[in-house]
PDB file of C-alpha atoms in Angstrom:
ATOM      1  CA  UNK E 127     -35.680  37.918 -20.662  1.00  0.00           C
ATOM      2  CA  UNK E 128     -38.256  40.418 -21.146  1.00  0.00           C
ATOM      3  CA  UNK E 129     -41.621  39.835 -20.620  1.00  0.00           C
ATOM      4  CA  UNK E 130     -44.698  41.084 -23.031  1.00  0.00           C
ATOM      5  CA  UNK E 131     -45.101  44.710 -22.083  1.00  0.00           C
ATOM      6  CA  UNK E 132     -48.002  47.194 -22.478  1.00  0.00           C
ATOM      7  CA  UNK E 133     -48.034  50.810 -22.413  1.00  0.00           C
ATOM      8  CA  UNK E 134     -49.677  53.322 -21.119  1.00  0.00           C
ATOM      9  CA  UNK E 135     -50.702  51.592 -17.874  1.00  0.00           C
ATOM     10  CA  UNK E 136     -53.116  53.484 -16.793  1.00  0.00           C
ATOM     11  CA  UNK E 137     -55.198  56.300 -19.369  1.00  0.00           C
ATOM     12  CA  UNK E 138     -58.195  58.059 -18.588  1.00  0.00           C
ATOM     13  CA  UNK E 139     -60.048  59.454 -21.250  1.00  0.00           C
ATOM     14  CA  UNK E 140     -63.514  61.294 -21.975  1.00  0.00           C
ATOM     15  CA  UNK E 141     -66.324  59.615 -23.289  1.00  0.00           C
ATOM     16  CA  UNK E 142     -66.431  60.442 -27.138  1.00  0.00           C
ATOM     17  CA  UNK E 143     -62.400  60.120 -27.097  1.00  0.00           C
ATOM     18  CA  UNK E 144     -60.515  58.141 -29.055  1.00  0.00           C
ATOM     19  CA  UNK E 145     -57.747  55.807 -27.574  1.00  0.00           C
ATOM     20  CA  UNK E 146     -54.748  53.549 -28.796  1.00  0.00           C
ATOM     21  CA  UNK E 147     -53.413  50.811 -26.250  1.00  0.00           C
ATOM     22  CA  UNK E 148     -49.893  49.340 -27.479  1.00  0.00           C
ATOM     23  CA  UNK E 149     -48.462  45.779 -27.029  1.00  0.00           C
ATOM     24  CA  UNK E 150     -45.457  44.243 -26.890  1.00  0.00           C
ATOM     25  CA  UNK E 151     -44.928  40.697 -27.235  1.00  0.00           C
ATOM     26  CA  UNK E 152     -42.328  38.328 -26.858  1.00  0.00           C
ATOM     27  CA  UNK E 153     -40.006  38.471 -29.480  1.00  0.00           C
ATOM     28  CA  UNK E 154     -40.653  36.023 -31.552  1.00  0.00           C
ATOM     29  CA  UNK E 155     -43.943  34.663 -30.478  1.00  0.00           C
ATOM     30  CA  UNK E 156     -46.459  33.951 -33.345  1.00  0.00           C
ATOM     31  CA  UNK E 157     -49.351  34.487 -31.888  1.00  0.00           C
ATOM     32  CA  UNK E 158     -50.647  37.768 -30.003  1.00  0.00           C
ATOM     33  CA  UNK E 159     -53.866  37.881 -28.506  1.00  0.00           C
ATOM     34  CA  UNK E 160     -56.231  40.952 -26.732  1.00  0.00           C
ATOM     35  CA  UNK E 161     -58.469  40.451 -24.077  1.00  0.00           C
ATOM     36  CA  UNK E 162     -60.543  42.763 -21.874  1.00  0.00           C
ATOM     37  CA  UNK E 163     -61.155  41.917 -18.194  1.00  0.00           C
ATOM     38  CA  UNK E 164     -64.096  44.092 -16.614  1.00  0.00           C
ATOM     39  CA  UNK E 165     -63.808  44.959 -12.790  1.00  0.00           C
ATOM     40  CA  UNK E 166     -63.973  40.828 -10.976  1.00  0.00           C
ATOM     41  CA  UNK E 167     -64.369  39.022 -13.945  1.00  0.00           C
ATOM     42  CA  UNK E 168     -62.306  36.558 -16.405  1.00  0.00           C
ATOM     43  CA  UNK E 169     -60.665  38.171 -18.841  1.00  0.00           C
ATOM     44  CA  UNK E 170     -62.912  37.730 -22.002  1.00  0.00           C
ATOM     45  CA  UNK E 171     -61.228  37.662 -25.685  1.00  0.00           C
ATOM     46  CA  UNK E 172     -61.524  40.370 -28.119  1.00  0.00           C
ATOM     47  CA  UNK E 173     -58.911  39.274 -31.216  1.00  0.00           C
ATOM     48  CA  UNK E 174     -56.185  37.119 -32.171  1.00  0.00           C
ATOM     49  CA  UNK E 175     -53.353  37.411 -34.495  1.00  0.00           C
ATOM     50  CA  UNK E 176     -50.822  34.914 -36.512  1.00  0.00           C
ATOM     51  CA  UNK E 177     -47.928  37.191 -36.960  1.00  0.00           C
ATOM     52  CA  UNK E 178     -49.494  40.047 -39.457  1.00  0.00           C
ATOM     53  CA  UNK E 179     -53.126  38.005 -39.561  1.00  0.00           C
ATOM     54  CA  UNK E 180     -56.134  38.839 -37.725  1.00  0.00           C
ATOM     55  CA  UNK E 181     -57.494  35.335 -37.277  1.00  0.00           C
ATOM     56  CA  UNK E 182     -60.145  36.133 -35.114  1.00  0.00           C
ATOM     57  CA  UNK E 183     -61.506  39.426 -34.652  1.00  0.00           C
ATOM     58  CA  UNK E 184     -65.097  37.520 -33.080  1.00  0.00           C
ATOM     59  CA  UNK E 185     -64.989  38.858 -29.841  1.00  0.00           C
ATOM     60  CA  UNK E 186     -64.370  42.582 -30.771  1.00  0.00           C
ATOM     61  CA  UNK E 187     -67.830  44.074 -29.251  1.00  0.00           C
ATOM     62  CA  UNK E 188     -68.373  46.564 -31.487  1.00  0.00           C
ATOM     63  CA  UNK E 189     -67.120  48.417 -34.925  1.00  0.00           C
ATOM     64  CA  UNK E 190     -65.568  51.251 -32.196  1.00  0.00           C
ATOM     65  CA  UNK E 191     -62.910  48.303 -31.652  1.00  0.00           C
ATOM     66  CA  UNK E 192     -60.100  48.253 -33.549  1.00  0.00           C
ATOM     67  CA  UNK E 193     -57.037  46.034 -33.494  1.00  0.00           C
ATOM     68  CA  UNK E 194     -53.761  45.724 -35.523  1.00  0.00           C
ATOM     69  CA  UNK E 195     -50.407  44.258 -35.814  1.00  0.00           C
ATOM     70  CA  UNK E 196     -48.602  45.349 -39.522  1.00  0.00           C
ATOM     71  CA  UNK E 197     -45.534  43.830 -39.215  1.00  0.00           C
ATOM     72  CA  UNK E 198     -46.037  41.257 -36.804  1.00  0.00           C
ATOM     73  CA  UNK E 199     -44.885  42.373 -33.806  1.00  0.00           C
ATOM     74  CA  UNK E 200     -46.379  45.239 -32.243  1.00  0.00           C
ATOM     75  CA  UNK E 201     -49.818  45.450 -31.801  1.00  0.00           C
ATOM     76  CA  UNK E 202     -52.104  48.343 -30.870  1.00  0.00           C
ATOM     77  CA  UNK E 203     -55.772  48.328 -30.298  1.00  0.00           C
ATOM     78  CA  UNK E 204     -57.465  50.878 -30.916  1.00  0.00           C
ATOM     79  CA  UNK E 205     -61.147  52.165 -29.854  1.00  0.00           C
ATOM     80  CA  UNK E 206     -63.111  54.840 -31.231  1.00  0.00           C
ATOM     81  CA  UNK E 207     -65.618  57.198 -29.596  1.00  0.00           C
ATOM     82  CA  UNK E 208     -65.131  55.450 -25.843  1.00  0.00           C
ATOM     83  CA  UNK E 209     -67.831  54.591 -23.997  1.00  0.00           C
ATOM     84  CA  UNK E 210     -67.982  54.161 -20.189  1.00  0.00           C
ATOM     85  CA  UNK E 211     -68.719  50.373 -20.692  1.00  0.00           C
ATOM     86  CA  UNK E 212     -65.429  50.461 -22.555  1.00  0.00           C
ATOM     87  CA  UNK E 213     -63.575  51.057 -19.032  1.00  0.00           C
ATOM     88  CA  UNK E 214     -61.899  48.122 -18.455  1.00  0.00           C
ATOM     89  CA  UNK E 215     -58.470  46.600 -18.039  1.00  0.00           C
ATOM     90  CA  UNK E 216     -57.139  45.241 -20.829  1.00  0.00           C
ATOM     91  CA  UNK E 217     -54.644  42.783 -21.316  1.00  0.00           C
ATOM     92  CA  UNK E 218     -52.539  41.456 -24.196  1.00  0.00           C
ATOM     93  CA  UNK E 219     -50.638  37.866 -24.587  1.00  0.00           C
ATOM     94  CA  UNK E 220     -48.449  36.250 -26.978  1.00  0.00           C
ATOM     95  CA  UNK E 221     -47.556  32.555 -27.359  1.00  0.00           C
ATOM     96  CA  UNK E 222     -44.747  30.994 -29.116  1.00  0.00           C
ATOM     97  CA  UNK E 223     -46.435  28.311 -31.464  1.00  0.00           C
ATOM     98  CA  UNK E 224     -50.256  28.219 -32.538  1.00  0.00           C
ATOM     99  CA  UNK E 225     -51.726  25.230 -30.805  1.00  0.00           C
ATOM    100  CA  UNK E 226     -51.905  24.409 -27.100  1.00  0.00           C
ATOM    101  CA  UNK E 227     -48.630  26.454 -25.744  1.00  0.00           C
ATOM    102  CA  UNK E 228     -49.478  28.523 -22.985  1.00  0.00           C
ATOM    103  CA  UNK E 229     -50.134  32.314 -23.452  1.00  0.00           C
ATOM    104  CA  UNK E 230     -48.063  35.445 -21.345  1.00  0.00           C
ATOM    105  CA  UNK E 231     -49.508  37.704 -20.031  1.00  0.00           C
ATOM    106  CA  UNK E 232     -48.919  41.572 -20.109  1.00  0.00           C
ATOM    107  CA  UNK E 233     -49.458  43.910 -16.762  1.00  0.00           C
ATOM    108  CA  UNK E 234     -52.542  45.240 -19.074  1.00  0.00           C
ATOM    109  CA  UNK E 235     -54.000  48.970 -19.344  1.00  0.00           C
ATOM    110  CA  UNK E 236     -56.546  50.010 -17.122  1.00  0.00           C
ATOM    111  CA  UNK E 237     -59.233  52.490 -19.012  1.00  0.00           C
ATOM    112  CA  UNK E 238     -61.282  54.335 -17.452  1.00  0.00           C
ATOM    113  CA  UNK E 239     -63.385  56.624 -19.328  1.00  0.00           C
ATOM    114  CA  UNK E 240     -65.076  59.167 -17.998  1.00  0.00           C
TER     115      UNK E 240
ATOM    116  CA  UNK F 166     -69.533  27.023 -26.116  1.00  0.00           C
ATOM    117  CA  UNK F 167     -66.402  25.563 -24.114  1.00  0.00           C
ATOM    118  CA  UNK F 168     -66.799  27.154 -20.658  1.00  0.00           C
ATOM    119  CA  UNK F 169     -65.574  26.854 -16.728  1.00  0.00           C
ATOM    120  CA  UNK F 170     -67.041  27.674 -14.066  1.00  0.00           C
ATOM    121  CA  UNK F 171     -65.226  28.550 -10.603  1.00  0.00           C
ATOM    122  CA  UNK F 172     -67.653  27.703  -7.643  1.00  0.00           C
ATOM    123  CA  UNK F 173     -65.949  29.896  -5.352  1.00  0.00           C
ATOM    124  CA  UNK F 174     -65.398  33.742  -5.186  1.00  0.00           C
ATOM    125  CA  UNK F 175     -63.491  33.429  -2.253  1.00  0.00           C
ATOM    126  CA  UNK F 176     -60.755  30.437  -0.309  1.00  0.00           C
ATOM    127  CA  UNK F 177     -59.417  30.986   2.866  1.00  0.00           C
ATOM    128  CA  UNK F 178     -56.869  28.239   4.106  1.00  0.00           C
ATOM    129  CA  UNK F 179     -54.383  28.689   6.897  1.00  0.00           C
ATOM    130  CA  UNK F 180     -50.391  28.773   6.330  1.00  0.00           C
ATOM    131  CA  UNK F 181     -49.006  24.968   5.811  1.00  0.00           C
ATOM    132  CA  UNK F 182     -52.676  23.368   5.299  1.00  0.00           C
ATOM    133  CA  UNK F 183     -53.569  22.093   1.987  1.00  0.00           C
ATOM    134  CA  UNK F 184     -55.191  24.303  -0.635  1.00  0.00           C
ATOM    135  CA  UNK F 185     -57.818  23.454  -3.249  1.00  0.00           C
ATOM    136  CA  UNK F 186     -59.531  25.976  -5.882  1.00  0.00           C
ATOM    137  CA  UNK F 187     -62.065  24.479  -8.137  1.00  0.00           C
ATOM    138  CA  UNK F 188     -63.150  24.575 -11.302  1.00  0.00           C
ATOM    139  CA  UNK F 189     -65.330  22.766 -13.488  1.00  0.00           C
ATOM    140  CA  UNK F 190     -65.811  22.557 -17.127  1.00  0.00           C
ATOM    141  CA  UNK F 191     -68.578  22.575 -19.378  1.00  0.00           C
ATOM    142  CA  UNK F 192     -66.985  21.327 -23.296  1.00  0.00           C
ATOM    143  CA  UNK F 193     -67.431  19.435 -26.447  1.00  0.00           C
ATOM    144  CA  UNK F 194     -64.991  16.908 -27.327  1.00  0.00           C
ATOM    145  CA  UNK F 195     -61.627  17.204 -25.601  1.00  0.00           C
ATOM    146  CA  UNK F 196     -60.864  20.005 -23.129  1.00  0.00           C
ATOM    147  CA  UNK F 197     -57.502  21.811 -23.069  1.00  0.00           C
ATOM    148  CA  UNK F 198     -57.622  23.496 -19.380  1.00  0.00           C
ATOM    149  CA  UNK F 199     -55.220  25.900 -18.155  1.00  0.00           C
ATOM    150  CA  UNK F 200     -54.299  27.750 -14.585  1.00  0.00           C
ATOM    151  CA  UNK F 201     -53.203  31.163 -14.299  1.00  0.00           C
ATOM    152  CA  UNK F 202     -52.703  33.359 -11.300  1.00  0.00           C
ATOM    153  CA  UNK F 203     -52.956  37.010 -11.143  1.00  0.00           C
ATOM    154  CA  UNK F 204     -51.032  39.071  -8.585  1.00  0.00           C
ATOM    155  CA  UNK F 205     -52.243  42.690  -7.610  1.00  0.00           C
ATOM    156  CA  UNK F 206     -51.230  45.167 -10.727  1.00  0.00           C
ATOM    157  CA  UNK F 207     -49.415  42.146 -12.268  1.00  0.00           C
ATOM    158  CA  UNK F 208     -50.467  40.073 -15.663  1.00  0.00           C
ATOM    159  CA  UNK F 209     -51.915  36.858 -15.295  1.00  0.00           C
ATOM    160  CA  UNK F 210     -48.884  34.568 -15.130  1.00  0.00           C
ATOM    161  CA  UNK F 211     -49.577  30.602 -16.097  1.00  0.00           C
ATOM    162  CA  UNK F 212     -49.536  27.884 -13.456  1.00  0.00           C
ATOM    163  CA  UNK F 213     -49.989  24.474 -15.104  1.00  0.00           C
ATOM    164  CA  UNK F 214     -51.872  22.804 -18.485  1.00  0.00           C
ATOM    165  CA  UNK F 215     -53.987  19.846 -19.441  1.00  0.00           C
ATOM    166  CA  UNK F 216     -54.208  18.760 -23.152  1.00  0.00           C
ATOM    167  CA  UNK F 217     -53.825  15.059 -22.555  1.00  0.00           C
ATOM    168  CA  UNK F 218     -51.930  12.801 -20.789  1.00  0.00           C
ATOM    169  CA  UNK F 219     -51.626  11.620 -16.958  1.00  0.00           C
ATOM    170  CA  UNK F 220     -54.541  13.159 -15.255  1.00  0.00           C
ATOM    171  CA  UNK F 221     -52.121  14.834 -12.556  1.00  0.00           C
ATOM    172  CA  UNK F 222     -50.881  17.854 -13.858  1.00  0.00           C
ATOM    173  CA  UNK F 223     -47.768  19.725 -11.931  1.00  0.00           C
ATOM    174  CA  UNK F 224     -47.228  23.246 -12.474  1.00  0.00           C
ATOM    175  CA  UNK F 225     -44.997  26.190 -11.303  1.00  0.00           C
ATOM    176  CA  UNK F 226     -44.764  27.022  -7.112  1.00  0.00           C
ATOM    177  CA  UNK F 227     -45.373  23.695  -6.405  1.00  0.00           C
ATOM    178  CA  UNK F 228     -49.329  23.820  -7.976  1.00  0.00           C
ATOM    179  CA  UNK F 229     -50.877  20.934  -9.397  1.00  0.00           C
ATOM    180  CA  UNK F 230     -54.403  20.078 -11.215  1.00  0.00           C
ATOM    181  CA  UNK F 231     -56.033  16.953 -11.264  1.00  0.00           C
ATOM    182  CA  UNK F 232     -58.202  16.020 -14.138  1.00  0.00           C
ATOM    183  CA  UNK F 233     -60.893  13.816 -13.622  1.00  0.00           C
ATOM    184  CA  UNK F 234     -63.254  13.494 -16.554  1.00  0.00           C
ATOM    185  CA  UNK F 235     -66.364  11.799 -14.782  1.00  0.00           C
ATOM    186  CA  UNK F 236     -66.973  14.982 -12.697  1.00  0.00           C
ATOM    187  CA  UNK F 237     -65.450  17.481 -15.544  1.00  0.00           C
ATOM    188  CA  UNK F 238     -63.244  18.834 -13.229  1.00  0.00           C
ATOM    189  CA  UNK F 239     -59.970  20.493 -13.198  1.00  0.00           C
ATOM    190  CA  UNK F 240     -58.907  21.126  -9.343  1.00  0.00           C
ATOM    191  CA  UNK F 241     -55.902  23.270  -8.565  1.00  0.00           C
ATOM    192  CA  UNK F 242     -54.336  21.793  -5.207  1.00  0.00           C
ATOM    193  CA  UNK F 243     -50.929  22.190  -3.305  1.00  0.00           C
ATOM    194  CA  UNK F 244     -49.786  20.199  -0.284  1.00  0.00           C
ATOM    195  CA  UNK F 245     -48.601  23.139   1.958  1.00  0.00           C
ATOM    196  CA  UNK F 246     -50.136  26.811   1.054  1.00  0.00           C
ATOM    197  CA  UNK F 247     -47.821  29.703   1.678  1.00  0.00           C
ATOM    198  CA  UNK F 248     -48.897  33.288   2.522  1.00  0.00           C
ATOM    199  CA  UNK F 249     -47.315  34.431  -0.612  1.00  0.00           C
ATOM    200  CA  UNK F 250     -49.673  32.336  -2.686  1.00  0.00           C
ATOM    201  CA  UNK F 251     -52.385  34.938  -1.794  1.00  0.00           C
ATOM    202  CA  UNK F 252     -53.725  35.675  -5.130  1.00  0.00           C
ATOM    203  CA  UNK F 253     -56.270  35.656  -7.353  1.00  0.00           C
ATOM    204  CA  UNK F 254     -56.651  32.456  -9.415  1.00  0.00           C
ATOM    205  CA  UNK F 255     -58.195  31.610 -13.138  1.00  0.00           C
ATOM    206  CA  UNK F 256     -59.277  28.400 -14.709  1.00  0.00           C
ATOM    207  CA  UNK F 257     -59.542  28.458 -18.177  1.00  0.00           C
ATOM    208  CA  UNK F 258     -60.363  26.020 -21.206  1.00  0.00           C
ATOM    209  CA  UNK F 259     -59.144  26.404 -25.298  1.00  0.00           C
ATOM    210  CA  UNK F 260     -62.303  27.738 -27.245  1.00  0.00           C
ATOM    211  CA  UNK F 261     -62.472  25.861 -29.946  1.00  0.00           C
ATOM    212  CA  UNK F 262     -64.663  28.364 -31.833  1.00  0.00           C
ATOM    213  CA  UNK F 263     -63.490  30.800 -34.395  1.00  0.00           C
ATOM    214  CA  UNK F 264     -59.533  30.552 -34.592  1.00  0.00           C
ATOM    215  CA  UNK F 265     -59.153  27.884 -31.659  1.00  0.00           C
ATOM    216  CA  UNK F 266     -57.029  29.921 -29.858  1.00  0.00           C
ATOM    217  CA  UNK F 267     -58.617  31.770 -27.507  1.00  0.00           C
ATOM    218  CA  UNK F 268     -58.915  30.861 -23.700  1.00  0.00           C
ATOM    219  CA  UNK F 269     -62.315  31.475 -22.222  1.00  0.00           C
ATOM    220  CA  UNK F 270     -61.713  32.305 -18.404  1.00  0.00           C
ATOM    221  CA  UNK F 271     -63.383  31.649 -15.676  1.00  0.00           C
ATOM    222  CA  UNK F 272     -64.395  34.579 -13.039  1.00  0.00           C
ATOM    223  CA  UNK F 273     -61.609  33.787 -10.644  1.00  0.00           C
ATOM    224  CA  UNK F 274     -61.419  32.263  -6.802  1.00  0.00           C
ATOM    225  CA  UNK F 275     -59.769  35.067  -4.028  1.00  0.00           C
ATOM    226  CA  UNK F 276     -57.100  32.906  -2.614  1.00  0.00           C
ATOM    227  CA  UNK F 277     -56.528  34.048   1.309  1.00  0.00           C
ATOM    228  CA  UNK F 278     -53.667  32.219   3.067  1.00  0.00           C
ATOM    229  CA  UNK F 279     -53.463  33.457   6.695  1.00  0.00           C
ATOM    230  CA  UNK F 280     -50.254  32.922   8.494  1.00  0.00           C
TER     231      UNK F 280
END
């Protein structure tokens, strides 16, 4: 079946430009989650959603970060006025239930602002 | 905070010879500790879990984790490594913080397997 997809997979954008990264989870999983995984680290979190909910918007690292998921599916993050610190890969998940299943992976969007 | 910590940047093991990435874990109360591998312009794709349970853990490819509590580890191992298991591999433990949902990763271990 399909897998949770991202789009686009690559953008490059110039610092001061806005930029909206969409996700695609699993249908039916509950939970989505964004992370953002600089050049040879861990990915780090940035939000989490239960279906329409933003649960957890704690590691979000600044009010340029955006995220949303209105019908609970879909889910775009959005940031405002990028940064080059903002270049980054990032990745979303989704997870069927809301305690300890395991979380899939998209192929992520690699950022890189200029 | 719940955190891991993954000694090594880098494993090199030869073809057929056993394999062993570590990781370590730094949490309050119970950990929930996960294994993911991450293939070149691929998404991290999960391995194996511990929430509770026996203390070996087996996973996908023929991966498992041992847990041991006294040394807060969580070792990923396999018997016989193959060159396709070249990768780069993340612990990571259940933050318990904010929603309780989040993983917090470790910075990942270069897996080399040289036929």
């Amino acid at each position: 079946g399909a897998g949770v997809s991202q789009s686009p997979r690559y953008k490059v954008a110039k610092r001061g430009q806005d930029v909206a990264l969409r996700c695609d989870p699993i249908s039916g999983h509950v939970s989505l989650f964004w992370y953002q995984q600089a050049l040879g680290q861990g990915p780090e979190f940035l939000t989490y959603f239960q279906n329409e909910a933003q649960l957890d918007k704690s590691g979000l690292p600044s009010d340029r970060f955006f995220a949303e998921r209105p019908e609970g599916s879909v889910s775009t993050l959005k940031i405002q006025r990028t940064q080059q610190e903002d270049s980054a890969v990032y990745l979303c998940a989704s997870s069927f239930g809301t305690t300890n299943n395991e979380q899939f992976f998209g192929p992520g969007t690699r950022l890189t602002v200029l | 905070a719940q955190s891991v910590a993954q000694p090594e940047d880098q494993v090199n093991v030869a073809e057929g010879n056993p394999l062993t990435v570590k990781c370590t874990y730094s949490v309050s109360g119970n950990p929930y500790l996960f294994w993911y591998v991450q293939y070149p312009n691929r998404g991290l794709q999960f391995l194996l879990k511990y929430i509770t349970g026996d203390n070996l853990v087996k996973g996908s490819y023929g991966f498992e984790a041992e847990f041991n509590k006294s040394q807060t580890s969580f070792h990923l191992k396999k018997p016989s490594a193959l060159v396709s298991d070249s990768a780069l591999y993340f612990c990571a433990v259940r933050d318990m913080r904010g929603s309780g949902y989040a993983l917090n990763f470790g910075k990942g271990t270069s897996l080399l397997v040289t036929p």
